[in-house]
Amino acid sequence: MASATAKVWDPLVRVFHWSLVASFAVAWLTADEVQSLHEWAGYAAAALIGFRLLYGLVGPRYARFSQFVRGPRTTVDYAADVLRRREKRYLGHNPLGALMVIALLVTMAAIATTGFMMTTDAYWGVDWVQEVHETLANLMLALVILHVLGVVFASLAHHENLVRSMITGRKRAAEAGDVA
């Protein structure tokens, strides 16, 4: 018998997620090759970040920052539970996942900001802006790798395919002991 599922990630969250993946991938791969495509990918990423910030305030339950952003104590306690392999399963983002969401959004916003700065007369050719932009892009790549590793770890720990849930929007329904 198939286990019950719950709708967690609405279509706009999923489209945002995969569109941001595509935008960052295009920007990363075209950085030194196709400047116009790189810039348009950056503009798309900036628009997506703007959308997600607004949607995090007014979107449905699991899209809202108020639903998943936790305080430092909760996040540290959750990390300690992960190390002890006794972390609770969250139907939405767990505290470490929430921290990663914020880190990814802030980093991408900073990349877009420095990228835009490089197109202005005031910052055209200014070395430190380009260095910060490239450093942030490298940080973003590192965060993406950590994000993917976290998804794999949580998928294995809780016996569910989190990548599939970001495609279908559905996760295994909350069970006793889960945080819904």
Short mmCIF file of N, CA and C in Angstrom, two decimals:
data_model
loop_
_atom_site.label_atom_id
_atom_site.label_comp_id
_atom_site.label_asym_id
_atom_site.label_seq_id
_atom_site.Cartn_x
_atom_site.Cartn_y
_atom_site.Cartn_z
N MET A 1 0.84 -1.18 0.00
CA MET A 1 0.00 0.00 0.00
C MET A 1 0.88 1.24 0.00
N ALA A 2 0.57 2.19 -0.84
CA ALA A 2 1.34 3.43 -0.92
C ALA A 2 1.08 4.28 0.32
N SER A 3 2.13 4.91 0.81
CA SER A 3 1.96 5.76 2.00
C SER A 3 1.32 7.08 1.59
N ALA A 4 0.63 7.68 2.55
CA ALA A 4 -0.04 8.96 2.30
C ALA A 4 0.99 10.06 2.06
N THR A 5 0.61 11.00 1.22
CA THR A 5 1.50 12.13 0.95
C THR A 5 0.79 13.44 1.28
N ALA A 6 1.58 14.46 1.41
CA ALA A 6 1.06 15.80 1.68
C ALA A 6 1.65 16.77 0.67
N LYS A 7 0.84 17.71 0.22
CA LYS A 7 1.32 18.76 -0.68
C LYS A 7 2.11 19.76 0.16
N VAL A 8 3.39 19.92 -0.15
CA VAL A 8 4.25 20.81 0.62
C VAL A 8 4.73 21.97 -0.25
N TRP A 9 5.34 21.67 -1.38
CA TRP A 9 5.93 22.71 -2.23
C TRP A 9 4.96 23.06 -3.35
N ASP A 10 4.43 24.27 -3.30
CA ASP A 10 3.47 24.70 -4.31
C ASP A 10 4.19 24.94 -5.65
N PRO A 11 3.44 25.05 -6.74
CA PRO A 11 4.06 25.20 -8.06
C PRO A 11 5.01 26.40 -8.17
N LEU A 12 4.69 27.53 -7.55
CA LEU A 12 5.56 28.70 -7.67
C LEU A 12 6.90 28.49 -6.96
N VAL A 13 6.90 27.82 -5.82
CA VAL A 13 8.16 27.50 -5.13
C VAL A 13 9.00 26.59 -6.00
N ARG A 14 8.37 25.59 -6.61
CA ARG A 14 9.12 24.65 -7.43
C ARG A 14 9.66 25.31 -8.70
N VAL A 15 8.85 26.12 -9.35
CA VAL A 15 9.32 26.83 -10.54
C VAL A 15 10.45 27.78 -10.16
N PHE A 16 10.29 28.49 -9.04
CA PHE A 16 11.37 29.36 -8.56
C PHE A 16 12.65 28.57 -8.37
N HIS A 17 12.57 27.46 -7.64
CA HIS A 17 13.75 26.67 -7.32
C HIS A 17 14.50 26.24 -8.57
N TRP A 18 13.80 25.61 -9.50
CA TRP A 18 14.47 25.09 -10.68
C TRP A 18 14.89 26.20 -11.64
N SER A 19 14.17 27.30 -11.65
CA SER A 19 14.58 28.45 -12.47
C SER A 19 15.85 29.09 -11.92
N LEU A 20 15.96 29.15 -10.59
CA LEU A 20 17.18 29.69 -9.99
C LEU A 20 18.36 28.76 -10.25
N VAL A 21 18.12 27.46 -10.18
CA VAL A 21 19.16 26.48 -10.54
C VAL A 21 19.64 26.75 -11.96
N ALA A 22 18.71 26.90 -12.90
CA ALA A 22 19.07 27.13 -14.30
C ALA A 22 19.79 28.46 -14.48
N SER A 23 19.30 29.50 -13.83
CA SER A 23 19.94 30.83 -13.95
C SER A 23 21.37 30.80 -13.45
N PHE A 24 21.58 30.20 -12.28
CA PHE A 24 22.93 30.14 -11.74
C PHE A 24 23.83 29.29 -12.63
N ALA A 25 23.32 28.16 -13.10
CA ALA A 25 24.13 27.29 -13.97
C ALA A 25 24.53 28.02 -15.24
N VAL A 26 23.59 28.71 -15.87
CA VAL A 26 23.90 29.46 -17.10
C VAL A 26 24.91 30.56 -16.80
N ALA A 27 24.69 31.31 -15.73
CA ALA A 27 25.61 32.39 -15.37
C ALA A 27 27.00 31.84 -15.09
N TRP A 28 27.07 30.75 -14.37
CA TRP A 28 28.37 30.15 -14.02
C TRP A 28 29.09 29.67 -15.27
N LEU A 29 28.37 28.98 -16.14
CA LEU A 29 28.99 28.39 -17.32
C LEU A 29 29.35 29.41 -18.39
N THR A 30 28.71 30.57 -18.39
CA THR A 30 28.98 31.57 -19.42
C THR A 30 29.81 32.75 -18.92
N ALA A 31 30.28 32.68 -17.69
CA ALA A 31 30.94 33.83 -17.05
C ALA A 31 32.04 34.45 -17.90
N ASP A 32 32.88 33.64 -18.48
CA ASP A 32 34.00 34.17 -19.26
C ASP A 32 33.82 33.99 -20.76
N GLU A 33 32.66 33.52 -21.17
CA GLU A 33 32.48 33.16 -22.58
C GLU A 33 31.45 34.02 -23.32
N VAL A 34 30.26 34.12 -22.77
CA VAL A 34 29.16 34.80 -23.46
C VAL A 34 28.60 35.85 -22.50
N GLN A 35 29.17 37.04 -22.53
CA GLN A 35 28.84 38.06 -21.54
C GLN A 35 27.35 38.42 -21.52
N SER A 36 26.74 38.57 -22.69
CA SER A 36 25.32 38.97 -22.71
C SER A 36 24.44 37.89 -22.08
N LEU A 37 24.71 36.63 -22.36
CA LEU A 37 23.94 35.54 -21.76
C LEU A 37 24.18 35.49 -20.25
N HIS A 38 25.43 35.71 -19.84
CA HIS A 38 25.77 35.75 -18.42
C HIS A 38 24.96 36.85 -17.72
N GLU A 39 24.91 38.02 -18.33
CA GLU A 39 24.18 39.14 -17.72
C GLU A 39 22.68 38.85 -17.66
N TRP A 40 22.11 38.30 -18.71
CA TRP A 40 20.68 38.00 -18.69
C TRP A 40 20.36 36.93 -17.66
N ALA A 41 21.24 35.96 -17.50
CA ALA A 41 21.04 34.95 -16.45
C ALA A 41 21.08 35.62 -15.08
N GLY A 42 21.96 36.60 -14.93
CA GLY A 42 22.02 37.36 -13.67
C GLY A 42 20.77 38.17 -13.42
N TYR A 43 20.25 38.82 -14.46
CA TYR A 43 19.00 39.57 -14.31
C TYR A 43 17.85 38.63 -13.94
N ALA A 44 17.82 37.46 -14.57
CA ALA A 44 16.78 36.49 -14.24
C ALA A 44 16.90 36.05 -12.79
N ALA A 45 18.12 35.78 -12.34
CA ALA A 45 18.33 35.39 -10.94
C ALA A 45 17.89 36.49 -10.00
N ALA A 46 18.21 37.74 -10.33
CA ALA A 46 17.81 38.87 -9.48
C ALA A 46 16.28 38.97 -9.40
N ALA A 47 15.61 38.81 -10.53
CA ALA A 47 14.15 38.86 -10.53
C ALA A 47 13.57 37.71 -9.71
N LEU A 48 14.16 36.54 -9.84
CA LEU A 48 13.70 35.39 -9.07
C LEU A 48 13.87 35.63 -7.57
N ILE A 49 15.00 36.20 -7.17
CA ILE A 49 15.23 36.50 -5.75
C ILE A 49 14.20 37.51 -5.26
N GLY A 50 13.95 38.54 -6.05
CA GLY A 50 12.93 39.51 -5.67
C GLY A 50 11.57 38.86 -5.48
N PHE A 51 11.21 37.98 -6.42
CA PHE A 51 9.95 37.25 -6.30
C PHE A 51 9.93 36.42 -5.02
N ARG A 52 11.01 35.69 -4.76
CA ARG A 52 11.02 34.77 -3.60
C ARG A 52 10.95 35.53 -2.28
N LEU A 53 11.59 36.69 -2.22
CA LEU A 53 11.52 37.49 -0.99
C LEU A 53 10.07 37.92 -0.73
N LEU A 54 9.39 38.36 -1.76
CA LEU A 54 7.98 38.75 -1.61
C LEU A 54 7.12 37.53 -1.29
N TYR A 55 7.33 36.45 -2.02
CA TYR A 55 6.53 35.24 -1.83
C TYR A 55 6.76 34.64 -0.44
N GLY A 56 7.95 34.83 0.10
CA GLY A 56 8.24 34.35 1.45
C GLY A 56 7.45 35.08 2.51
N LEU A 57 6.88 36.22 2.15
CA LEU A 57 6.05 36.99 3.08
C LEU A 57 4.56 36.71 2.89
N VAL A 58 4.15 36.45 1.65
CA VAL A 58 2.71 36.34 1.37
C VAL A 58 2.28 35.00 0.77
N GLY A 59 3.22 34.12 0.50
CA GLY A 59 2.88 32.85 -0.14
C GLY A 59 2.18 31.89 0.81
N PRO A 60 1.88 30.69 0.32
CA PRO A 60 1.23 29.69 1.17
C PRO A 60 2.15 29.20 2.29
N ARG A 61 1.60 28.41 3.16
CA ARG A 61 2.26 28.03 4.42
C ARG A 61 3.73 27.67 4.28
N TYR A 62 4.08 26.67 3.51
CA TYR A 62 5.46 26.19 3.48
C TYR A 62 6.39 27.10 2.69
N ALA A 63 5.85 28.06 1.98
CA ALA A 63 6.67 29.04 1.26
C ALA A 63 7.06 30.21 2.17
N ARG A 64 6.34 30.41 3.24
CA ARG A 64 6.55 31.58 4.10
C ARG A 64 7.78 31.42 4.99
N PHE A 65 8.56 32.48 5.05
CA PHE A 65 9.73 32.48 5.93
C PHE A 65 9.32 32.24 7.37
N SER A 66 8.19 32.78 7.77
CA SER A 66 7.73 32.63 9.16
C SER A 66 7.47 31.17 9.51
N GLN A 67 7.27 30.32 8.50
CA GLN A 67 7.02 28.91 8.77
C GLN A 67 8.32 28.14 8.99
N PHE A 68 9.40 28.55 8.34
CA PHE A 68 10.59 27.71 8.41
C PHE A 68 11.84 28.36 8.97
N VAL A 69 11.92 29.66 9.01
CA VAL A 69 13.13 30.29 9.57
C VAL A 69 13.06 30.17 11.08
N ARG A 70 14.08 29.56 11.65
CA ARG A 70 14.13 29.31 13.09
C ARG A 70 15.23 30.15 13.72
N GLY A 71 15.18 30.26 15.03
CA GLY A 71 16.21 31.00 15.75
C GLY A 71 17.51 30.22 15.86
N PRO A 72 18.58 30.90 16.28
CA PRO A 72 19.89 30.24 16.39
C PRO A 72 19.88 29.02 17.31
N ARG A 73 19.20 29.10 18.45
CA ARG A 73 19.20 27.98 19.40
C ARG A 73 18.57 26.75 18.77
N THR A 74 17.45 26.92 18.12
CA THR A 74 16.77 25.79 17.47
C THR A 74 17.66 25.18 16.38
N THR A 75 18.33 26.04 15.63
CA THR A 75 19.19 25.56 14.55
C THR A 75 20.39 24.81 15.09
N VAL A 76 21.02 25.34 16.14
CA VAL A 76 22.17 24.67 16.76
C VAL A 76 21.73 23.34 17.38
N ASP A 77 20.60 23.34 18.07
CA ASP A 77 20.09 22.10 18.66
C ASP A 77 19.80 21.06 17.58
N TYR A 78 19.22 21.51 16.46
CA TYR A 78 18.94 20.58 15.37
C TYR A 78 20.24 20.01 14.80
N ALA A 79 21.24 20.87 14.62
CA ALA A 79 22.54 20.40 14.11
C ALA A 79 23.15 19.37 15.06
N ALA A 80 23.03 19.60 16.37
CA ALA A 80 23.53 18.63 17.35
C ALA A 80 22.77 17.31 17.23
N ASP A 81 21.46 17.40 17.02
CA ASP A 81 20.66 16.18 16.84
C ASP A 81 21.06 15.44 15.56
N VAL A 82 21.39 16.18 14.51
CA VAL A 82 21.87 15.55 13.27
C VAL A 82 23.14 14.77 13.55
N LEU A 83 24.07 15.38 14.28
CA LEU A 83 25.33 14.70 14.60
C LEU A 83 25.09 13.45 15.44
N ARG A 84 24.06 13.47 16.27
CA ARG A 84 23.71 12.31 17.09
C ARG A 84 22.78 11.34 16.35
N ARG A 85 22.42 11.71 15.11
CA ARG A 85 21.54 10.92 14.26
C ARG A 85 20.17 10.68 14.90
N ARG A 86 19.64 11.74 15.51
CA ARG A 86 18.32 11.65 16.12
C ARG A 86 17.45 12.87 15.79
N GLU A 87 17.76 13.49 14.65
CA GLU A 87 17.01 14.69 14.25
C GLU A 87 15.58 14.33 13.87
N LYS A 88 14.69 15.25 14.14
CA LYS A 88 13.29 15.07 13.75
C LYS A 88 13.15 15.34 12.25
N ARG A 89 12.15 14.72 11.67
CA ARG A 89 11.81 14.98 10.28
C ARG A 89 10.86 16.17 10.24
N TYR A 90 11.13 17.08 9.34
CA TYR A 90 10.28 18.25 9.13
C TYR A 90 9.55 18.08 7.82
N LEU A 91 8.26 18.41 7.81
CA LEU A 91 7.52 18.33 6.56
C LEU A 91 7.98 19.43 5.61
N GLY A 92 8.21 20.64 6.13
CA GLY A 92 8.78 21.73 5.35
C GLY A 92 10.30 21.71 5.50
N HIS A 93 10.92 22.88 5.48
CA HIS A 93 12.37 22.96 5.66
C HIS A 93 12.74 22.69 7.11
N ASN A 94 13.76 21.87 7.33
CA ASN A 94 14.29 21.72 8.69
C ASN A 94 15.15 22.95 9.00
N PRO A 95 15.55 23.14 10.26
CA PRO A 95 16.30 24.35 10.60
C PRO A 95 17.60 24.55 9.81
N LEU A 96 18.34 23.48 9.53
CA LEU A 96 19.55 23.64 8.72
C LEU A 96 19.20 23.94 7.27
N GLY A 97 18.15 23.33 6.77
CA GLY A 97 17.68 23.64 5.42
C GLY A 97 17.25 25.09 5.31
N ALA A 98 16.58 25.58 6.35
CA ALA A 98 16.16 26.99 6.37
C ALA A 98 17.36 27.92 6.36
N LEU A 99 18.37 27.58 7.15
CA LEU A 99 19.60 28.39 7.16
C LEU A 99 20.23 28.40 5.77
N MET A 100 20.21 27.27 5.10
CA MET A 100 20.77 27.19 3.75
C MET A 100 19.95 28.03 2.78
N VAL A 101 18.63 28.00 2.89
CA VAL A 101 17.78 28.82 2.02
C VAL A 101 18.17 30.29 2.16
N ILE A 102 18.31 30.75 3.39
CA ILE A 102 18.66 32.15 3.64
C ILE A 102 20.05 32.45 3.08
N ALA A 103 21.00 31.55 3.32
CA ALA A 103 22.37 31.76 2.81
C ALA A 103 22.37 31.83 1.28
N LEU A 104 21.63 30.95 0.63
CA LEU A 104 21.57 30.96 -0.83
C LEU A 104 20.91 32.23 -1.36
N LEU A 105 19.81 32.65 -0.75
CA LEU A 105 19.12 33.86 -1.20
C LEU A 105 20.00 35.10 -1.02
N VAL A 106 20.63 35.22 0.14
CA VAL A 106 21.47 36.39 0.41
C VAL A 106 22.68 36.41 -0.53
N THR A 107 23.30 35.25 -0.71
CA THR A 107 24.47 35.18 -1.59
C THR A 107 24.10 35.50 -3.03
N MET A 108 23.00 34.94 -3.51
CA MET A 108 22.58 35.23 -4.89
C MET A 108 22.22 36.70 -5.05
N ALA A 109 21.57 37.28 -4.06
CA ALA A 109 21.24 38.71 -4.13
C ALA A 109 22.52 39.55 -4.18
N ALA A 110 23.52 39.17 -3.41
CA ALA A 110 24.79 39.91 -3.42
C ALA A 110 25.52 39.73 -4.75
N ILE A 111 25.46 38.54 -5.33
CA ILE A 111 26.06 38.31 -6.65
C ILE A 111 25.37 39.20 -7.68
N ALA A 112 24.04 39.21 -7.66
CA ALA A 112 23.29 40.03 -8.62
C ALA A 112 23.61 41.51 -8.43
N THR A 113 23.73 41.94 -7.19
CA THR A 113 24.03 43.35 -6.91
C THR A 113 25.40 43.73 -7.45
N THR A 114 26.41 42.92 -7.16
CA THR A 114 27.75 43.25 -7.65
C THR A 114 27.83 43.11 -9.16
N GLY A 115 27.09 42.16 -9.71
CA GLY A 115 27.05 42.03 -11.17
C GLY A 115 26.46 43.27 -11.81
N PHE A 116 25.35 43.75 -11.25
CA PHE A 116 24.75 44.98 -11.77
C PHE A 116 25.70 46.15 -11.60
N MET A 117 26.36 46.23 -10.46
CA MET A 117 27.31 47.34 -10.23
C MET A 117 28.35 47.41 -11.35
N MET A 118 28.79 46.25 -11.82
CA MET A 118 29.83 46.23 -12.86
C MET A 118 29.33 46.77 -14.19
N THR A 119 28.01 46.90 -14.36
CA THR A 119 27.47 47.45 -15.61
C THR A 119 27.27 48.96 -15.54
N THR A 120 27.52 49.55 -14.38
CA THR A 120 27.29 50.99 -14.22
C THR A 120 28.58 51.77 -14.46
N ASP A 121 28.43 53.03 -14.81
CA ASP A 121 29.61 53.88 -15.03
C ASP A 121 30.47 53.99 -13.78
N ALA A 122 29.84 54.05 -12.63
CA ALA A 122 30.58 54.25 -11.38
C ALA A 122 31.49 53.08 -11.04
N TYR A 123 31.11 51.86 -11.42
CA TYR A 123 31.89 50.68 -11.02
C TYR A 123 32.46 49.89 -12.19
N TRP A 124 32.27 50.37 -13.40
CA TRP A 124 32.82 49.69 -14.58
C TRP A 124 34.33 49.58 -14.44
N GLY A 125 34.86 48.37 -14.49
CA GLY A 125 36.30 48.16 -14.43
C GLY A 125 36.92 48.29 -13.06
N VAL A 126 36.12 48.44 -12.01
CA VAL A 126 36.65 48.55 -10.65
C VAL A 126 36.96 47.13 -10.16
N ASP A 127 38.25 46.91 -9.87
CA ASP A 127 38.71 45.56 -9.55
C ASP A 127 38.02 44.93 -8.35
N TRP A 128 37.85 45.70 -7.27
CA TRP A 128 37.30 45.08 -6.07
C TRP A 128 35.87 44.59 -6.29
N VAL A 129 35.10 45.27 -7.13
CA VAL A 129 33.73 44.83 -7.40
C VAL A 129 33.75 43.50 -8.14
N GLN A 130 34.62 43.39 -9.13
CA GLN A 130 34.74 42.12 -9.86
C GLN A 130 35.23 41.01 -8.95
N GLU A 131 36.20 41.31 -8.09
CA GLU A 131 36.72 40.30 -7.17
C GLU A 131 35.64 39.82 -6.21
N VAL A 132 34.87 40.76 -5.67
CA VAL A 132 33.78 40.39 -4.75
C VAL A 132 32.74 39.55 -5.50
N HIS A 133 32.41 39.95 -6.72
CA HIS A 133 31.44 39.21 -7.53
C HIS A 133 31.90 37.77 -7.75
N GLU A 134 33.15 37.61 -8.14
CA GLU A 134 33.69 36.27 -8.40
C GLU A 134 33.79 35.45 -7.12
N THR A 135 34.18 36.08 -6.02
CA THR A 135 34.27 35.38 -4.74
C THR A 135 32.89 34.91 -4.29
N LEU A 136 31.90 35.78 -4.45
CA LEU A 136 30.53 35.40 -4.10
C LEU A 136 30.02 34.26 -4.98
N ALA A 137 30.36 34.28 -6.26
CA ALA A 137 29.95 33.20 -7.16
C ALA A 137 30.57 31.88 -6.72
N ASN A 138 31.84 31.92 -6.31
CA ASN A 138 32.49 30.71 -5.81
C ASN A 138 31.85 30.25 -4.50
N LEU A 139 31.50 31.21 -3.63
CA LEU A 139 30.80 30.87 -2.40
C LEU A 139 29.46 30.21 -2.72
N MET A 140 28.76 30.76 -3.71
CA MET A 140 27.47 30.20 -4.10
C MET A 140 27.63 28.76 -4.57
N LEU A 141 28.65 28.50 -5.36
CA LEU A 141 28.88 27.13 -5.82
C LEU A 141 29.12 26.20 -4.63
N ALA A 142 29.91 26.66 -3.66
CA ALA A 142 30.16 25.85 -2.46
C ALA A 142 28.85 25.61 -1.69
N LEU A 143 28.03 26.66 -1.57
CA LEU A 143 26.74 26.50 -0.88
C LEU A 143 25.83 25.53 -1.63
N VAL A 144 25.83 25.60 -2.95
CA VAL A 144 25.01 24.67 -3.75
C VAL A 144 25.46 23.23 -3.49
N ILE A 145 26.76 23.01 -3.46
CA ILE A 145 27.28 21.66 -3.18
C ILE A 145 26.84 21.20 -1.79
N LEU A 146 26.98 22.08 -0.79
CA LEU A 146 26.52 21.74 0.56
C LEU A 146 25.02 21.47 0.59
N HIS A 147 24.27 22.27 -0.15
CA HIS A 147 22.81 22.09 -0.23
C HIS A 147 22.48 20.71 -0.79
N VAL A 148 23.12 20.34 -1.88
CA VAL A 148 22.86 19.03 -2.49
C VAL A 148 23.25 17.91 -1.52
N LEU A 149 24.39 18.06 -0.85
CA LEU A 149 24.80 17.05 0.14
C LEU A 149 23.78 16.95 1.28
N GLY A 150 23.27 18.10 1.73
CA GLY A 150 22.25 18.10 2.77
C GLY A 150 20.98 17.41 2.32
N VAL A 151 20.59 17.64 1.08
CA VAL A 151 19.40 16.99 0.53
C VAL A 151 19.60 15.48 0.47
N VAL A 152 20.78 15.05 0.03
CA VAL A 152 21.07 13.62 -0.03
C VAL A 152 21.04 13.03 1.38
N PHE A 153 21.71 13.69 2.32
CA PHE A 153 21.75 13.20 3.70
C PHE A 153 20.34 13.09 4.28
N ALA A 154 19.54 14.15 4.15
CA ALA A 154 18.18 14.14 4.71
C ALA A 154 17.31 13.10 4.00
N SER A 155 17.50 12.94 2.70
CA SER A 155 16.73 11.93 1.96
C SER A 155 17.03 10.53 2.50
N LEU A 156 18.30 10.26 2.73
CA LEU A 156 18.68 8.95 3.26
C LEU A 156 18.23 8.79 4.71
N ALA A 157 18.42 9.81 5.52
CA ALA A 157 18.09 9.73 6.95
C ALA A 157 16.60 9.52 7.17
N HIS A 158 15.78 10.13 6.32
CA HIS A 158 14.33 10.06 6.53
C HIS A 158 13.60 9.20 5.49
N HIS A 159 14.38 8.50 4.68
CA HIS A 159 13.82 7.54 3.72
C HIS A 159 12.79 8.18 2.79
N GLU A 160 13.17 9.32 2.22
CA GLU A 160 12.30 9.97 1.25
C GLU A 160 13.15 10.70 0.22
N ASN A 161 12.65 10.77 -0.98
CA ASN A 161 13.37 11.41 -2.08
C ASN A 161 13.00 12.89 -2.13
N LEU A 162 13.87 13.73 -1.55
CA LEU A 162 13.57 15.16 -1.49
C LEU A 162 13.68 15.83 -2.86
N VAL A 163 14.49 15.30 -3.75
CA VAL A 163 14.55 15.87 -5.10
C VAL A 163 13.21 15.65 -5.79
N ARG A 164 12.66 14.46 -5.67
CA ARG A 164 11.35 14.19 -6.26
C ARG A 164 10.29 15.12 -5.67
N SER A 165 10.38 15.40 -4.37
CA SER A 165 9.38 16.28 -3.76
C SER A 165 9.47 17.70 -4.30
N MET A 166 10.68 18.12 -4.72
CA MET A 166 10.81 19.46 -5.30
C MET A 166 10.35 19.47 -6.76
N ILE A 167 10.08 18.30 -7.30
CA ILE A 167 9.50 18.20 -8.65
C ILE A 167 7.98 18.05 -8.56
N THR A 168 7.52 17.16 -7.69
CA THR A 168 6.08 16.88 -7.58
C THR A 168 5.37 17.80 -6.60
N GLY A 169 6.10 18.32 -5.63
CA GLY A 169 5.50 19.14 -4.58
C GLY A 169 5.02 18.33 -3.40
N ARG A 170 5.10 17.01 -3.48
CA ARG A 170 4.56 16.14 -2.43
C ARG A 170 5.67 15.46 -1.64
N LYS A 171 5.39 15.30 -0.35
CA LYS A 171 6.27 14.55 0.55
C LYS A 171 5.42 13.55 1.32
N ARG A 172 6.10 12.59 1.91
CA ARG A 172 5.39 11.65 2.77
C ARG A 172 4.67 12.45 3.87
N ALA A 173 3.44 12.11 4.14
CA ALA A 173 2.66 12.84 5.14
C ALA A 173 3.34 12.77 6.50
N ALA A 174 3.07 13.77 7.32
CA ALA A 174 3.64 13.82 8.66
C ALA A 174 3.19 12.61 9.47
N GLU A 175 4.14 12.09 10.22
CA GLU A 175 3.88 10.95 11.09
C GLU A 175 4.17 11.38 12.52
N ALA A 176 3.89 10.50 13.47
CA ALA A 176 4.16 10.81 14.88
C ALA A 176 5.63 11.18 15.04
N GLY A 177 5.89 12.28 15.72
CA GLY A 177 7.26 12.73 15.96
C GLY A 177 7.79 13.69 14.91
N ASP A 178 7.11 13.80 13.78
CA ASP A 178 7.53 14.75 12.74
C ASP A 178 7.08 16.16 13.11
N VAL A 179 7.77 17.14 12.55
CA VAL A 179 7.37 18.53 12.72
C VAL A 179 6.68 18.95 11.44
N ALA A 180 5.39 19.23 11.55
CA ALA A 180 4.62 19.60 10.37
C ALA A 180 4.57 21.10 10.24
#
